[in-house]
PDB file of C-alpha atoms in Angstrom:
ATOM      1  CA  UNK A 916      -5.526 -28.561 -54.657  1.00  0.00           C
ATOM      2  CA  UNK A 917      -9.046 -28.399 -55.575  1.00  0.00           C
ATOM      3  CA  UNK A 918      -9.711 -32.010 -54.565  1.00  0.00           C
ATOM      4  CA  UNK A 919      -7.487 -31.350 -51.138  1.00  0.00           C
ATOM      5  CA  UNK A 920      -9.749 -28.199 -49.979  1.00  0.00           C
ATOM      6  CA  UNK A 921     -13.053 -30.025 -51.197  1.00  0.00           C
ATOM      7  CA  UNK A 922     -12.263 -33.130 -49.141  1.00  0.00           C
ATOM      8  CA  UNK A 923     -11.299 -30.518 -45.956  1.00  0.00           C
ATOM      9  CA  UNK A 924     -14.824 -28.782 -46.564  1.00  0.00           C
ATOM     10  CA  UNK A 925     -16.409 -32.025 -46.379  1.00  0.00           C
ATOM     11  CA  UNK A 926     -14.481 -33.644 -43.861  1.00  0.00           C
ATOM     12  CA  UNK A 927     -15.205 -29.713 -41.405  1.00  0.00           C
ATOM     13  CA  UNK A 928     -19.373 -30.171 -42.802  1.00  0.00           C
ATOM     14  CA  UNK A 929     -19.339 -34.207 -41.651  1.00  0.00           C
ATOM     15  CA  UNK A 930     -17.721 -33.035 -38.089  1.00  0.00           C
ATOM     16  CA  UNK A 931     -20.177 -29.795 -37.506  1.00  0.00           C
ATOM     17  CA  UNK A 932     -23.515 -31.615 -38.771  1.00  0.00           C
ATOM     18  CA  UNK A 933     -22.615 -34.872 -36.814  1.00  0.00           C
ATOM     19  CA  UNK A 934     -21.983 -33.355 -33.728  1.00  0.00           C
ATOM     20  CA  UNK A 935     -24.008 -33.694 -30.867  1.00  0.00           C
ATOM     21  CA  UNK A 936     -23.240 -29.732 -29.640  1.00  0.00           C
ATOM     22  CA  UNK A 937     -25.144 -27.085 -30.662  1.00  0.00           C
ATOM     23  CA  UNK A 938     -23.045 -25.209 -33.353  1.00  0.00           C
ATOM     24  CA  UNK A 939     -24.392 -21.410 -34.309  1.00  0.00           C
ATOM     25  CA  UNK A 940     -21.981 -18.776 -36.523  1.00  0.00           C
ATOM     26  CA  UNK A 941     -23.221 -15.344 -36.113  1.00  0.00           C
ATOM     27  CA  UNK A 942     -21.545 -12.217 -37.470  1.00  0.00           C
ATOM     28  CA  UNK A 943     -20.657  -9.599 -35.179  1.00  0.00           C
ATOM     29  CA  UNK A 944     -23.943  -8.019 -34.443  1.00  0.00           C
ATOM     30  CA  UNK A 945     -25.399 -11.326 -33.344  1.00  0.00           C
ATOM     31  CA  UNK A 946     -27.370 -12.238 -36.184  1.00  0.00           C
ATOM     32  CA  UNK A 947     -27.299 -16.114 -37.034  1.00  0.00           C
ATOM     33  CA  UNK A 948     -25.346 -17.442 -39.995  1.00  0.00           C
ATOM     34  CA  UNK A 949     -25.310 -21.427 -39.493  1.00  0.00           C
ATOM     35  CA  UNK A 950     -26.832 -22.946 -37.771  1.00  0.00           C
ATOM     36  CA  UNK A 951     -26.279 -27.348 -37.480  1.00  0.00           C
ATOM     37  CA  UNK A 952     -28.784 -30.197 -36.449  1.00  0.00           C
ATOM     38  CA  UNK A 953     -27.987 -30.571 -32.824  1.00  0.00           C
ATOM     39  CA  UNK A 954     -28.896 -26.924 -32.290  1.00  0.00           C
ATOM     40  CA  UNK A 955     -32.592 -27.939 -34.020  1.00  0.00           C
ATOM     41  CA  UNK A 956     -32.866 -30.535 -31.575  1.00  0.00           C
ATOM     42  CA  UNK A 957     -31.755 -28.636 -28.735  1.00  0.00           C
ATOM     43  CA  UNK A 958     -33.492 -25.296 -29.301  1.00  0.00           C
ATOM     44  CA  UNK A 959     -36.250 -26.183 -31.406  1.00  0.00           C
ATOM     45  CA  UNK A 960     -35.690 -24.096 -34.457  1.00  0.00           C
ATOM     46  CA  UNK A 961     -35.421 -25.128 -37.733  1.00  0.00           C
ATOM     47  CA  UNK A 962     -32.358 -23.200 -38.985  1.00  0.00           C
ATOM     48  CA  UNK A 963     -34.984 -21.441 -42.115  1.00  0.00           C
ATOM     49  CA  UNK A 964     -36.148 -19.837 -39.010  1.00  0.00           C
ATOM     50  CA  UNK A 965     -33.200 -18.379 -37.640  1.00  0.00           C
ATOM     51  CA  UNK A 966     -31.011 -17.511 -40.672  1.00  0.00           C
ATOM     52  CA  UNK A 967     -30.729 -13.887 -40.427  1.00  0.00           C
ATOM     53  CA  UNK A 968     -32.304 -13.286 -36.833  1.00  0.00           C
ATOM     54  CA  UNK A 969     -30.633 -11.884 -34.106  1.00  0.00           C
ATOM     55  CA  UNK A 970     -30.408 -14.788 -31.517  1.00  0.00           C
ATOM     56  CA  UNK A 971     -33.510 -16.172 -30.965  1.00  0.00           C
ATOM     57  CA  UNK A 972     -32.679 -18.382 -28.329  1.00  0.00           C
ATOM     58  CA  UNK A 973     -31.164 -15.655 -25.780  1.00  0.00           C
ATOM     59  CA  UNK A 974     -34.682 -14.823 -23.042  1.00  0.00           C
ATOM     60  CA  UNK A 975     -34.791 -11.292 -23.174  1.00  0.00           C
ATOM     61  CA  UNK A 976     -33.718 -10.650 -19.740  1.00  0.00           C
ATOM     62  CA  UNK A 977     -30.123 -11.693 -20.562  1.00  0.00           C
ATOM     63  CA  UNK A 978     -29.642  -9.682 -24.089  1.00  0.00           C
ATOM     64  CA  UNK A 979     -27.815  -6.845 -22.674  1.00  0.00           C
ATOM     65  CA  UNK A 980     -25.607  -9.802 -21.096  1.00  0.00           C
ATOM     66  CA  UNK A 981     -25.014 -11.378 -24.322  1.00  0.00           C
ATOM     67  CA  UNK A 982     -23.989  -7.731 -26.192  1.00  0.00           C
ATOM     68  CA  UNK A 983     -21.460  -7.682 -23.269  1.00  0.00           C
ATOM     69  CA  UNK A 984     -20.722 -11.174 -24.702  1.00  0.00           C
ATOM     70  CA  UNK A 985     -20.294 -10.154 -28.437  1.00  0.00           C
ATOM     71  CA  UNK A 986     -17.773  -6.944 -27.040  1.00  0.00           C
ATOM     72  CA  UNK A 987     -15.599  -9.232 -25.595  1.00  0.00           C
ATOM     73  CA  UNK A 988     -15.341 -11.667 -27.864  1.00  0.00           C
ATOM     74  CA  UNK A 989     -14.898  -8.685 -30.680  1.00  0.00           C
ATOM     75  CA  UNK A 990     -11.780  -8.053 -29.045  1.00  0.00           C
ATOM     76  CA  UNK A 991     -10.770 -11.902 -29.493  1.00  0.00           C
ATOM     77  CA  UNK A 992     -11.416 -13.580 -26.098  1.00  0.00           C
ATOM     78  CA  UNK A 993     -13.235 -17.313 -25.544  1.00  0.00           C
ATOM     79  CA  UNK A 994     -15.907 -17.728 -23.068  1.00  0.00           C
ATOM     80  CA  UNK A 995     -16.862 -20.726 -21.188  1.00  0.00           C
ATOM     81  CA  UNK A 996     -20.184 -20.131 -19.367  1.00  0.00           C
ATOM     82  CA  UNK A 997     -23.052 -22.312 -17.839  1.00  0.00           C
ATOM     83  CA  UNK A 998     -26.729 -20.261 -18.481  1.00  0.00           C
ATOM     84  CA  UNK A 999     -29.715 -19.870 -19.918  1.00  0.00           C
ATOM     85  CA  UNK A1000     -31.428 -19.683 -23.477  1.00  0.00           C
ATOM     86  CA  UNK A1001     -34.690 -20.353 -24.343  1.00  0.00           C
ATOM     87  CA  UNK A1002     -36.357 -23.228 -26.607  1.00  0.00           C
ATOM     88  CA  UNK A1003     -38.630 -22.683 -29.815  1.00  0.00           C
ATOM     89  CA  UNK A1004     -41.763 -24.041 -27.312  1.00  0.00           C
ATOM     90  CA  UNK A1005     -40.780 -21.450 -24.377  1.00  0.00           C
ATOM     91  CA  UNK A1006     -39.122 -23.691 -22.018  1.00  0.00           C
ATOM     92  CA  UNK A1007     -36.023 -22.297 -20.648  1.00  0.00           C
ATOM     93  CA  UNK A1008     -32.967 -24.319 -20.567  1.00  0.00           C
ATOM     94  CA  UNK A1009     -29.178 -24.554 -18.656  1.00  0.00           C
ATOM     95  CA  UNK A1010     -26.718 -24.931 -21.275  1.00  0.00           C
ATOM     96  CA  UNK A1011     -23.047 -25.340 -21.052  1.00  0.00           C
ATOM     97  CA  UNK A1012     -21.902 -22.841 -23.900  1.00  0.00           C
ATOM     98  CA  UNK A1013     -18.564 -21.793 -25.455  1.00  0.00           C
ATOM     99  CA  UNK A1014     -18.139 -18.712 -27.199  1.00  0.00           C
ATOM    100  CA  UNK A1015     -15.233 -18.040 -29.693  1.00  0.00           C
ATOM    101  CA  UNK A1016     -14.331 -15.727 -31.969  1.00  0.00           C
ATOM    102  CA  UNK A1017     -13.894 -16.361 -36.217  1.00  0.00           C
ATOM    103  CA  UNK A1018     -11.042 -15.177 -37.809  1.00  0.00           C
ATOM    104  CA  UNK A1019     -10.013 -14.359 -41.210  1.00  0.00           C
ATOM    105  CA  UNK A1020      -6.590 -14.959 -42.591  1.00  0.00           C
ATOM    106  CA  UNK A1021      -5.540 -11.369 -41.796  1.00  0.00           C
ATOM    107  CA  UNK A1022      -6.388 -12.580 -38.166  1.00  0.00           C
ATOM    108  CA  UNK A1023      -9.305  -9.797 -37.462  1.00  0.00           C
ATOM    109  CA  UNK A1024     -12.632 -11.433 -35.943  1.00  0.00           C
ATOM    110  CA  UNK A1025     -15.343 -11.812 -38.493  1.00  0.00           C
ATOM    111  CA  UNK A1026     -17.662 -13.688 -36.707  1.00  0.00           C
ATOM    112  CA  UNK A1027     -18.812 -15.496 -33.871  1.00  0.00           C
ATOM    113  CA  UNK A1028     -19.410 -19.334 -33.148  1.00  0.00           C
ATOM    114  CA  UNK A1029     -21.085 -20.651 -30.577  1.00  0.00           C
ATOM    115  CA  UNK A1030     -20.973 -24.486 -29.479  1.00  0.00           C
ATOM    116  CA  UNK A1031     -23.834 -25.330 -26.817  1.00  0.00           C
ATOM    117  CA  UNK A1032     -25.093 -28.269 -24.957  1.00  0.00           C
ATOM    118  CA  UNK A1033     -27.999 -28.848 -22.711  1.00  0.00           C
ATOM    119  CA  UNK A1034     -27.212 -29.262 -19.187  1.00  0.00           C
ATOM    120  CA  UNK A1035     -30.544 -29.081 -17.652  1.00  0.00           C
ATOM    121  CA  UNK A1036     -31.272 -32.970 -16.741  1.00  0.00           C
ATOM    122  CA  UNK A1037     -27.426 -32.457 -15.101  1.00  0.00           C
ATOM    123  CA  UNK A1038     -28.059 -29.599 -13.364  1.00  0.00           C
ATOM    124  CA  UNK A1039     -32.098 -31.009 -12.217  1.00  0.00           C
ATOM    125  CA  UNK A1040     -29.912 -34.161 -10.752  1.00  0.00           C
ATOM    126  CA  UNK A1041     -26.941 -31.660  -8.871  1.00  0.00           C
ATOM    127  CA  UNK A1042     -30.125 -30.267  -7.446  1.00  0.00           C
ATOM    128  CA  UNK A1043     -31.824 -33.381  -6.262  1.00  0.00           C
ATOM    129  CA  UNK A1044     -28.544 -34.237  -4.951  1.00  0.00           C
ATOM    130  CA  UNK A1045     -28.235 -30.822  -2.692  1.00  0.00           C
ATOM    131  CA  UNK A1046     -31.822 -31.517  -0.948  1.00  0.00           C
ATOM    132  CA  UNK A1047     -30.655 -35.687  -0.535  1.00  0.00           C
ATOM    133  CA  UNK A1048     -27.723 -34.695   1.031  1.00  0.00           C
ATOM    134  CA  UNK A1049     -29.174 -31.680   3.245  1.00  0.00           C
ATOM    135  CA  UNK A1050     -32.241 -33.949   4.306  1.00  0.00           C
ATOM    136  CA  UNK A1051     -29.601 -36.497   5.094  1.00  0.00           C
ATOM    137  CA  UNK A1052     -27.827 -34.140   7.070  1.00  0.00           C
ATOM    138  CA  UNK A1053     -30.896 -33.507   9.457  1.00  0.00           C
ATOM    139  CA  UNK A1054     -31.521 -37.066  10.034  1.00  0.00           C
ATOM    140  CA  UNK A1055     -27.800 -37.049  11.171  1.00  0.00           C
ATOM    141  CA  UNK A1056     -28.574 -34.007  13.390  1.00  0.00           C
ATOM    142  CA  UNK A1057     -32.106 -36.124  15.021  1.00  0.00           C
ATOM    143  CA  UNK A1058     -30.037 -39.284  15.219  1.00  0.00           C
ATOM    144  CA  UNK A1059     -27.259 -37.245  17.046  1.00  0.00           C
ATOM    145  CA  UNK A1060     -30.101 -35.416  19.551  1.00  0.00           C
ATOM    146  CA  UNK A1061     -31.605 -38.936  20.084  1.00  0.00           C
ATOM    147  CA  UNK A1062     -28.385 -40.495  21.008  1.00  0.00           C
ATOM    148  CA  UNK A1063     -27.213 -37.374  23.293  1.00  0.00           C
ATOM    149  CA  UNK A1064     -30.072 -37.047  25.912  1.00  0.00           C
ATOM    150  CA  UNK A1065     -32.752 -38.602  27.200  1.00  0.00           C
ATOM    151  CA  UNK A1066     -34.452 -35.807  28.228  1.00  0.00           C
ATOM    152  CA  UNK A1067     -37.753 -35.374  26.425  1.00  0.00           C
ATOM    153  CA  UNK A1068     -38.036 -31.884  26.772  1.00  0.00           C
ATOM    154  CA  UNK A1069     -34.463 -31.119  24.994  1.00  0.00           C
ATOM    155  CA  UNK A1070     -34.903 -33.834  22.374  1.00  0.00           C
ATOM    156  CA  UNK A1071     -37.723 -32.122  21.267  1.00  0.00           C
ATOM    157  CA  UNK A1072     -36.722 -28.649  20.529  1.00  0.00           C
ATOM    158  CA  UNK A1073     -33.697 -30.671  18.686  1.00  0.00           C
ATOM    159  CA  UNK A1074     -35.609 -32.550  16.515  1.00  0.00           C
ATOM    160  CA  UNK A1075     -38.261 -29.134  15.966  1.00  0.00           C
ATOM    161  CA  UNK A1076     -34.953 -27.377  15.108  1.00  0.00           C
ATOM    162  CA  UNK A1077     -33.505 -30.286  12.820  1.00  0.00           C
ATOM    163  CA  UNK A1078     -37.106 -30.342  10.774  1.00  0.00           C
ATOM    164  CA  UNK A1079     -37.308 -26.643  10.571  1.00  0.00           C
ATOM    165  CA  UNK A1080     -33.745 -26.231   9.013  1.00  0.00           C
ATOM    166  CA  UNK A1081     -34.018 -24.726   5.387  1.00  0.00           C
TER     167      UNK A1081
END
C-alpha cells in the first residue's frame, strides 16, 4: 500500500511540475500554497516568493472580483474565465484560467486550485485580425463606391465616409 500511494504521489508531482499550465493551490482566504514551474515562467515569481501571500498576481483593481471568485467557489462551483493578472515585472497579462475547488474526503472544500495559461499573444493576434478584417471591409465599401458611380462629387464623400469609419 505504501509503495501504491508513493508511486500515485509521484506519478500526481511528475503531471503538476511537467505541465505547461500554471498550477496555484490556495486555501480559502486566497493565500498561495503551491505553486508549480509553469506558473514561474508565466508570472514571474519564484514560488519562495509567493508561499504564504495572498495572490500576488491578481492587479489590484480586480481583488474584490477575485473574493467574489473565492465565495463561489467556497460553495463548490468551477469557473472558466478569460482575464487579467499581473507578472512579477508589472506587465499585465490575458490568461485563460480555471478555478476549482479542493476537497477533502468528507467532501467539504479545503482549498482552491487554480490552472492558468497565457493567452495574450492569442488574444494580440484576434485583435490584429478585427482591424485586417474591418480595414478590409472599407476597401470593399471604396471598391463598391468606385464601381457604382462615376460621379466625382458622390465618389468622394463615399470614399471620405469609407476612410473615416472607426
Amino acid at each position: 500500500l505504501y509503495k501504491e500511494v508513493t508511486q500515485t504521489k509521484d506519478y500526481m508531482e511528475s503531471l503538476i511540475n511537467n505541465s505547461a499550465d500554471g498550477i496555484v493551490t490556495s486555501n480559502l482566504e486566497g493565500i498561495i500554497t503551491s505553486w508549480n514551474p509553469a506558473a514561474e515562467r508565466i508570472y514571474g515569481h519564484k514560488d519562495t516568493e509567493v508561499m504564504g501571500e495572498f495572490l500576488p498576481f491578481v492587479p489590484d483593481f480586480l481583488v474584490e472580483s477575485e473574493k467574489e471568485n473565492i465565495e463561489k467557489i467556497k460553495k463548490g462551483e468551477v469557473l472558466t474565465l478569460e482575464t487579467l493578472r499581473t507578472r512579477k515585472d508589472g506587465k499585465v497579462i490575458e490568461v485563460s484560467l480555471t478555478l476549482s475547488p479542493i476537497k477533502d474526503v468528507a467532501g467539504e472544500v479545503i482549498g482552491i486550485t487554480g490552472i492558468s495559461r497565457d493567452i495574450s499573444d492569442k488574444k494580440r493576434i484576434e485583435k490584429e485580425l478585427i482591424r485586417r478584417n474591418q480595414e478590409l471591409s472599407r476597401l470593399f465599401f471604396i471598391s463598391s463606391a468606385m464601381r457604382g458611380t462615376l460621379e466625382l462629387d458622390r465618389l468622394l464623400r463615399m470614399v471620405l465616409t469609407a476612410v473615416t469609419m472607426s
